[in-house]
JSON list of C-alpha atoms in Angstrom, two decimals:
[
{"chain": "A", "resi": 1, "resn": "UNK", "atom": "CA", "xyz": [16.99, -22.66, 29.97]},
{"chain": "A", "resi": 2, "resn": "UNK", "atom": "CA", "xyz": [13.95, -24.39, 27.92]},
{"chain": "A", "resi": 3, "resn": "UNK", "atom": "CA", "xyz": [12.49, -22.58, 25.41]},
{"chain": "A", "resi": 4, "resn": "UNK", "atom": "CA", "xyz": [8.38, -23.75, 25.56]},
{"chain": "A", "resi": 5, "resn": "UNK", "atom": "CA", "xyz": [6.13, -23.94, 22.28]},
{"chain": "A", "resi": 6, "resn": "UNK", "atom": "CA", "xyz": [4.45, -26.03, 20.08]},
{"chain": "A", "resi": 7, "resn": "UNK", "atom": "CA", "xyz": [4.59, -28.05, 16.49]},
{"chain": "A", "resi": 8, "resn": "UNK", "atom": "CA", "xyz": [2.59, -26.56, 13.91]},
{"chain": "A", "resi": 9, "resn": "UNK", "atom": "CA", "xyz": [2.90, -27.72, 10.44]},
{"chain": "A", "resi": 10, "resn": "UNK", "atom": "CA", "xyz": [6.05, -29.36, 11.35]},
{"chain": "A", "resi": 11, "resn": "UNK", "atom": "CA", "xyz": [7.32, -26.44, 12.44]},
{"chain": "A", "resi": 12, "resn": "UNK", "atom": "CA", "xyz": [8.68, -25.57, 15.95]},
{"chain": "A", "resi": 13, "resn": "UNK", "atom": "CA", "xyz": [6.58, -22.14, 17.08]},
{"chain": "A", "resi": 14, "resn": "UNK", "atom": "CA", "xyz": [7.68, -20.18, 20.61]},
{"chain": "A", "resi": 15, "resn": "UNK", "atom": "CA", "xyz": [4.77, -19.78, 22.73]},
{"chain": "A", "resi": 16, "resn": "UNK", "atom": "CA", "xyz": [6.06, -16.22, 23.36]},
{"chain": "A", "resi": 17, "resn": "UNK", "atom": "CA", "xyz": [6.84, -15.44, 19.92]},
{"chain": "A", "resi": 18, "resn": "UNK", "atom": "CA", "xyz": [5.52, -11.75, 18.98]},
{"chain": "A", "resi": 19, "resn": "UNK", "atom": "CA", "xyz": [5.83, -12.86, 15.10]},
{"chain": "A", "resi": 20, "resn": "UNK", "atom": "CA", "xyz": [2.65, -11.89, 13.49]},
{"chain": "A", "resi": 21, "resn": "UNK", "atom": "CA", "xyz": [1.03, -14.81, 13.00]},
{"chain": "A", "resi": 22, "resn": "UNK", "atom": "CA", "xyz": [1.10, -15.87, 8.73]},
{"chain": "A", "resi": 23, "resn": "UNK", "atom": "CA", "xyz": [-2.14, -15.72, 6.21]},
{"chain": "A", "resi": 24, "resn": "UNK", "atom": "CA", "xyz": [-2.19, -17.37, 3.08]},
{"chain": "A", "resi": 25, "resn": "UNK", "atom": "CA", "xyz": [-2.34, -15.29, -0.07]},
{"chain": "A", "resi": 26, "resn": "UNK", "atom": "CA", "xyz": [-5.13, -14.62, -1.72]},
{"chain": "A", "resi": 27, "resn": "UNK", "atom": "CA", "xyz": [-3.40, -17.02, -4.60]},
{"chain": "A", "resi": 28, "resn": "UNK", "atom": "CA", "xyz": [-4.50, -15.64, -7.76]},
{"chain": "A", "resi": 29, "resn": "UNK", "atom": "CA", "xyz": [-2.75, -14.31, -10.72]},
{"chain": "A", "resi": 30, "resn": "UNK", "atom": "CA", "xyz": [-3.51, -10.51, -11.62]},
{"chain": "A", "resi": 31, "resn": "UNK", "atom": "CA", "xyz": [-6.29, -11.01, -14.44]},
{"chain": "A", "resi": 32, "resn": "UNK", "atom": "CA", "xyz": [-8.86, -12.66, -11.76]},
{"chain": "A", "resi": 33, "resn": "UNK", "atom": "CA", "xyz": [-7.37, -9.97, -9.22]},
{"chain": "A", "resi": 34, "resn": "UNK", "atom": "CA", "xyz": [-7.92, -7.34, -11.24]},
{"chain": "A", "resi": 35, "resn": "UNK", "atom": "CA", "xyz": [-11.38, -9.03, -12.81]},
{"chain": "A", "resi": 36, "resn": "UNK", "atom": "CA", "xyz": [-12.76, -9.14, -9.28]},
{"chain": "A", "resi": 37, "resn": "UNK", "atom": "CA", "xyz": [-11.17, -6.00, -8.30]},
{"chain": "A", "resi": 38, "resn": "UNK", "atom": "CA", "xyz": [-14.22, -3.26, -7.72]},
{"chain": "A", "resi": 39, "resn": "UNK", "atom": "CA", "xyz": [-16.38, -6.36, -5.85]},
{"chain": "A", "resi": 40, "resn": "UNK", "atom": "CA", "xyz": [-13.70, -7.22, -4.02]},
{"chain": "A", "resi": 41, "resn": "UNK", "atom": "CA", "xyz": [-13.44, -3.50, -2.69]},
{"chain": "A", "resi": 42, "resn": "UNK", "atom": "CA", "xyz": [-16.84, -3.25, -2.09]},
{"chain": "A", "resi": 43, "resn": "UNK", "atom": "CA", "xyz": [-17.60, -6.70, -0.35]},
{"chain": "A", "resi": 44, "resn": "UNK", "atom": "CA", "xyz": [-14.36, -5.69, 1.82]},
{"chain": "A", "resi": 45, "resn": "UNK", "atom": "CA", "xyz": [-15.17, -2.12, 1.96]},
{"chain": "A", "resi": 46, "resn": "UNK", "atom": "CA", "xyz": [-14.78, -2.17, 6.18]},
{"chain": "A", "resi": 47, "resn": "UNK", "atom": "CA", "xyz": [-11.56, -3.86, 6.60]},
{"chain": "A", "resi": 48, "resn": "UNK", "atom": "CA", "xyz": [-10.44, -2.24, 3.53]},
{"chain": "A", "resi": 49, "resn": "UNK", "atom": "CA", "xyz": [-11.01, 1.21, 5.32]},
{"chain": "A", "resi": 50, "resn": "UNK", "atom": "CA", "xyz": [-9.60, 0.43, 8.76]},
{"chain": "A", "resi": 51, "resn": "UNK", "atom": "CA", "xyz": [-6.46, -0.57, 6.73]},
{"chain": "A", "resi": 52, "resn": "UNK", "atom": "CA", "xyz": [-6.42, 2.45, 5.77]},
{"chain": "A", "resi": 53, "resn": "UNK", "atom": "CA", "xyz": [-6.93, 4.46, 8.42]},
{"chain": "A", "resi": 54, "resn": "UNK", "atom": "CA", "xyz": [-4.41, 3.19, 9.71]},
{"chain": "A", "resi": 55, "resn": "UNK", "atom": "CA", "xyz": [-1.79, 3.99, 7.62]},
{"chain": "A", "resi": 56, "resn": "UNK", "atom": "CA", "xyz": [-3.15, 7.30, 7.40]},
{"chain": "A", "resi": 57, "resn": "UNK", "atom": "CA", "xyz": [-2.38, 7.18, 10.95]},
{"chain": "A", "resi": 58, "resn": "UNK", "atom": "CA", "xyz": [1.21, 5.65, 11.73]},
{"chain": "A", "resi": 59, "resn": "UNK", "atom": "CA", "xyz": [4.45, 5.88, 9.43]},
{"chain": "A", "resi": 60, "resn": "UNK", "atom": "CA", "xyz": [5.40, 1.91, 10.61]},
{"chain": "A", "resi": 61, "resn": "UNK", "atom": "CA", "xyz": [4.20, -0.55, 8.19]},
{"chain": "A", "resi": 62, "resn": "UNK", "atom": "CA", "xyz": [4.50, -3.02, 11.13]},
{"chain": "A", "resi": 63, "resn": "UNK", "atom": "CA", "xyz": [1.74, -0.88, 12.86]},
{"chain": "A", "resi": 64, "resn": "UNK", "atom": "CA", "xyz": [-0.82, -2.31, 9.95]},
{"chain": "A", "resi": 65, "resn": "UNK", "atom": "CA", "xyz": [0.11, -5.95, 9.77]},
{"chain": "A", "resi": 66, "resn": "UNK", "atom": "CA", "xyz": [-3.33, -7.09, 11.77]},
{"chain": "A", "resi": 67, "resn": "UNK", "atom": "CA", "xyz": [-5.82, -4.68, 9.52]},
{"chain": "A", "resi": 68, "resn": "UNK", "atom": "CA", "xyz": [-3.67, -5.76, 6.39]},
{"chain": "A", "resi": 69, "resn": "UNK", "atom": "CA", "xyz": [-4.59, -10.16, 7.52]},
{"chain": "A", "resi": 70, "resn": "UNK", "atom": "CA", "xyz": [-7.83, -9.12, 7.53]},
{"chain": "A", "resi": 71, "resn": "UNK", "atom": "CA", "xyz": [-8.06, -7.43, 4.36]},
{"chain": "A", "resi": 72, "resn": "UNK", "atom": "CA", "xyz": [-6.09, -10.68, 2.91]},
{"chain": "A", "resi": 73, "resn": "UNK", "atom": "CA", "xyz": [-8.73, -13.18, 4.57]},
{"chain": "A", "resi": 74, "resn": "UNK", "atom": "CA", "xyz": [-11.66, -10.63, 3.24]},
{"chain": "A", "resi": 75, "resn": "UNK", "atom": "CA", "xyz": [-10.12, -11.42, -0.22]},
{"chain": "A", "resi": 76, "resn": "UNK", "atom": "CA", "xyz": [-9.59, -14.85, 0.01]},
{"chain": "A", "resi": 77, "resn": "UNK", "atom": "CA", "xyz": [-13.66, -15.17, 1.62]},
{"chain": "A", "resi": 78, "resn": "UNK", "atom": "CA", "xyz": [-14.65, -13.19, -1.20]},
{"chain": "A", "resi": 79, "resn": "UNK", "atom": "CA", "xyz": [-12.57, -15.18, -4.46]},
{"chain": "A", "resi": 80, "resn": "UNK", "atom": "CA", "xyz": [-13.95, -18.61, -2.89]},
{"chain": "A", "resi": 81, "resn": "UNK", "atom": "CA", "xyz": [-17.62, -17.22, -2.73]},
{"chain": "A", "resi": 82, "resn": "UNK", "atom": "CA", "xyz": [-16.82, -15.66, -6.11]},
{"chain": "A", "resi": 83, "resn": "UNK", "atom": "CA", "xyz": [-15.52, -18.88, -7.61]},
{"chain": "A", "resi": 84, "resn": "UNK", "atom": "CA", "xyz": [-19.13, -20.78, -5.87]},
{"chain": "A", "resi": 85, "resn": "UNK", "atom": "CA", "xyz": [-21.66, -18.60, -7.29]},
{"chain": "A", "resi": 86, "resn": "UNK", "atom": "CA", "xyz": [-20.04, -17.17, -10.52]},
{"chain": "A", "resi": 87, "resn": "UNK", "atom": "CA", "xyz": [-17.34, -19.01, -11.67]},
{"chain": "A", "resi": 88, "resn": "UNK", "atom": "CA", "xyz": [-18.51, -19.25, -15.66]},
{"chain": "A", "resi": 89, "resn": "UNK", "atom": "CA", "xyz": [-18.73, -15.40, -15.63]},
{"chain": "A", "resi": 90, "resn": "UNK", "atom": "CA", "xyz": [-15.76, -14.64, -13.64]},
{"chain": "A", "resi": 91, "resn": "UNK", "atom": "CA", "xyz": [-13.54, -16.82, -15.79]},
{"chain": "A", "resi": 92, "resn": "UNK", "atom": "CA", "xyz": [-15.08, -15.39, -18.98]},
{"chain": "A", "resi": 93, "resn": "UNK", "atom": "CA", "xyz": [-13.98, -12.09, -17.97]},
{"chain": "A", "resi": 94, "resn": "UNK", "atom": "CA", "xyz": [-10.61, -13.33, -16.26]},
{"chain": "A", "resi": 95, "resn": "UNK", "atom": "CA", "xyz": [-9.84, -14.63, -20.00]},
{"chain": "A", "resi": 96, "resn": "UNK", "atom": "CA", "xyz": [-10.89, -11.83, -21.47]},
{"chain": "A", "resi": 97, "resn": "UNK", "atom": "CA", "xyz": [-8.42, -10.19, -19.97]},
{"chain": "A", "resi": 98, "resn": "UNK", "atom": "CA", "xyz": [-5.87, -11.64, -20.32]},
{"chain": "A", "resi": 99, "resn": "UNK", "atom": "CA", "xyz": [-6.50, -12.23, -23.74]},
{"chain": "A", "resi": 100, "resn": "UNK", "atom": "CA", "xyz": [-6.55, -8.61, -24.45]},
{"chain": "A", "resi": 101, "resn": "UNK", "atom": "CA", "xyz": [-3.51, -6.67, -22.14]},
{"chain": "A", "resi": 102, "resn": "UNK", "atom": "CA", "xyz": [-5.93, -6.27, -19.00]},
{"chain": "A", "resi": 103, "resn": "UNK", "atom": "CA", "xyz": [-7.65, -3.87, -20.70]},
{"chain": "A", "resi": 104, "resn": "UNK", "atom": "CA", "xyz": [-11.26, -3.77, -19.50]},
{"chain": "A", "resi": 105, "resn": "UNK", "atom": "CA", "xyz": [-12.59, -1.85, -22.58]},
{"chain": "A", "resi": 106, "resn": "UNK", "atom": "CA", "xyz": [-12.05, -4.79, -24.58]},
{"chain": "A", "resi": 107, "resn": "UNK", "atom": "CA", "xyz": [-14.12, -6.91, -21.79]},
{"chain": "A", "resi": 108, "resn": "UNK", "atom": "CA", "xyz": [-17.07, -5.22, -21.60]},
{"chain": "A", "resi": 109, "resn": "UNK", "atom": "CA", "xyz": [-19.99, -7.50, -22.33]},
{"chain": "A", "resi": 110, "resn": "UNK", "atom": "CA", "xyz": [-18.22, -9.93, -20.47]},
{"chain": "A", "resi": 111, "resn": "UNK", "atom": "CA", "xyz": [-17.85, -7.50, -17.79]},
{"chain": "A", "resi": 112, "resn": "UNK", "atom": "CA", "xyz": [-21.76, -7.31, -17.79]},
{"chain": "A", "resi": 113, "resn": "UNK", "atom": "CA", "xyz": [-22.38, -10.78, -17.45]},
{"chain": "A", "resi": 114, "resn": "UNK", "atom": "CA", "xyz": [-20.30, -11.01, -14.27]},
{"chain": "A", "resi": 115, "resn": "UNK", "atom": "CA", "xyz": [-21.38, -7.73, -13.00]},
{"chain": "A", "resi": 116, "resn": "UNK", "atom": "CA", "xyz": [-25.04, -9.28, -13.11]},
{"chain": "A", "resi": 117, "resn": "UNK", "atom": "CA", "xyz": [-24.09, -12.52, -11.09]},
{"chain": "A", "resi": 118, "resn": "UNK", "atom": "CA", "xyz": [-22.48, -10.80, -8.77]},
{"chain": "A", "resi": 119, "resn": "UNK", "atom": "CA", "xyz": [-25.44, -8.24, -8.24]},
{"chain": "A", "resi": 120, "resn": "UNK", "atom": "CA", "xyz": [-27.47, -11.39, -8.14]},
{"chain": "A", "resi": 121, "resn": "UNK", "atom": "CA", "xyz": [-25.29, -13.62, -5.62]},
{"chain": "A", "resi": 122, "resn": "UNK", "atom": "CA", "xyz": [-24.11, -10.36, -3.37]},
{"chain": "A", "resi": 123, "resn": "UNK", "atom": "CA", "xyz": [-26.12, -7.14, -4.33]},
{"chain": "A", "resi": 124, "resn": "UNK", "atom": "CA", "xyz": [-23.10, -5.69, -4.93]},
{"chain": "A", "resi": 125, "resn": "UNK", "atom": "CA", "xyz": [-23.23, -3.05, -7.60]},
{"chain": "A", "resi": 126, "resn": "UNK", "atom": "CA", "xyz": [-19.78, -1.61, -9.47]},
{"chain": "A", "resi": 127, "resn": "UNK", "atom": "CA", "xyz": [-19.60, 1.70, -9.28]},
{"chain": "A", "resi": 128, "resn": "UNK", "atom": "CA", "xyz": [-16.96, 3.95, -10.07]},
{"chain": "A", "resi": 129, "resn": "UNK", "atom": "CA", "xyz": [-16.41, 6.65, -7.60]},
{"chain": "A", "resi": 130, "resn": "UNK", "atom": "CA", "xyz": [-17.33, 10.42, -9.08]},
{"chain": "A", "resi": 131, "resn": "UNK", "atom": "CA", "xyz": [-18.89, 8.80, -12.18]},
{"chain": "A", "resi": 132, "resn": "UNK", "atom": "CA", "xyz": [-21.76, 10.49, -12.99]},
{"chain": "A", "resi": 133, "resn": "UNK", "atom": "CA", "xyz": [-23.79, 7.20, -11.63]},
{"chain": "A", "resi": 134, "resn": "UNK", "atom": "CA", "xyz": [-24.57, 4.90, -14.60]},
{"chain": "A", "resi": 135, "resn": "UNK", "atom": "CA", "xyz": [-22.81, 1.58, -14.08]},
{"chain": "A", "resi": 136, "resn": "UNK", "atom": "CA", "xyz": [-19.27, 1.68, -16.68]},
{"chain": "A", "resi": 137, "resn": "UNK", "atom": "CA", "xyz": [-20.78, -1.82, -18.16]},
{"chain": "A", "resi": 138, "resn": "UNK", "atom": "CA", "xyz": [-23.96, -0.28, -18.79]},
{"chain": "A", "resi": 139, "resn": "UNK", "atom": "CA", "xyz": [-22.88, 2.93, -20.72]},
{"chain": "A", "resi": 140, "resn": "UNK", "atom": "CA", "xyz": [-23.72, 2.74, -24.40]},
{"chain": "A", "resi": 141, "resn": "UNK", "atom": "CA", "xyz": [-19.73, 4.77, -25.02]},
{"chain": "A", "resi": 142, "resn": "UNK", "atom": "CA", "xyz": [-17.82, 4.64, -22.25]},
{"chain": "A", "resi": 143, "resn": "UNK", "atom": "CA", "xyz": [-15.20, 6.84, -23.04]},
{"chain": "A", "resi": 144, "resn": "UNK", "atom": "CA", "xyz": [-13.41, 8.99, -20.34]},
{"chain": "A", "resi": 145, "resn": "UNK", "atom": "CA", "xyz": [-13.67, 12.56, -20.56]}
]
């Protein structure tokens, strides 16, 4: 019996293999992650929620695997287009960061700078959800209540 499939990478792949197929990681440590974090969500705001939905929908994690490589891809789209257009203020902040225990408090007029390039490059706007609508950055005390 003779197994048929191809090379890839230097690595033997069945032709009938149901392995989901692999996606690179998004490759970045968890100060950019969490620097880029409310973009991110928002420029992959559609994959994001068919990702979930369909957890919401199925108890098999397997179930998920194709709406999960697209929300990986999404992110790795977005951190290369992020790195392009607003690398200076995205590292700033990054550093920031990780300078002060990934605590954004301590980031905030860095914060600013790379919320404007990114509202300049994408028109995306952070926004917390059930804030009372004035951009975090923006507020003059942001203190939770």
């Amino acid at each position: 019996m003779s197994r048929e499939g191809i090379f890839v990478n230097g690595l033997w792949v069945e032709k009938d293999s149901s392995e989901p197929k692999k996606v690179d990681e998004i490759g970045l440590t968890s100060a950019p992650l969490k620097s880029m974090a409310f973009y991110f969500a928002k420029f992959c705001q559609d994959y994001n929620d068919d990702y979930i939905l369909c957890k919401s929908k199925t108890n098999d994690p397997e179930q998920c695997l194709l709406e999960g490589r697209k929300v990986t891809r999404c992110g790795i789209d977005f951190a290369e287009k992020l790195k392009a257009k607003c690398l200076q203020q995205w590292q700033e902040h990054y550093e920031c960061l990780d300078m002060n225990n990934q605590m954004y408090q301590k980031c905030r007029p860095k914060e600013s700078l790379l919320s404007d390039c990114v509202f300049r490059e994408f028109g995306i706007t952070k926004t917390i959800p059930d804030a009372d609508g004035t951009p975090i950055h923006l507020k003059q005390n942001p203190i939770y209540k």
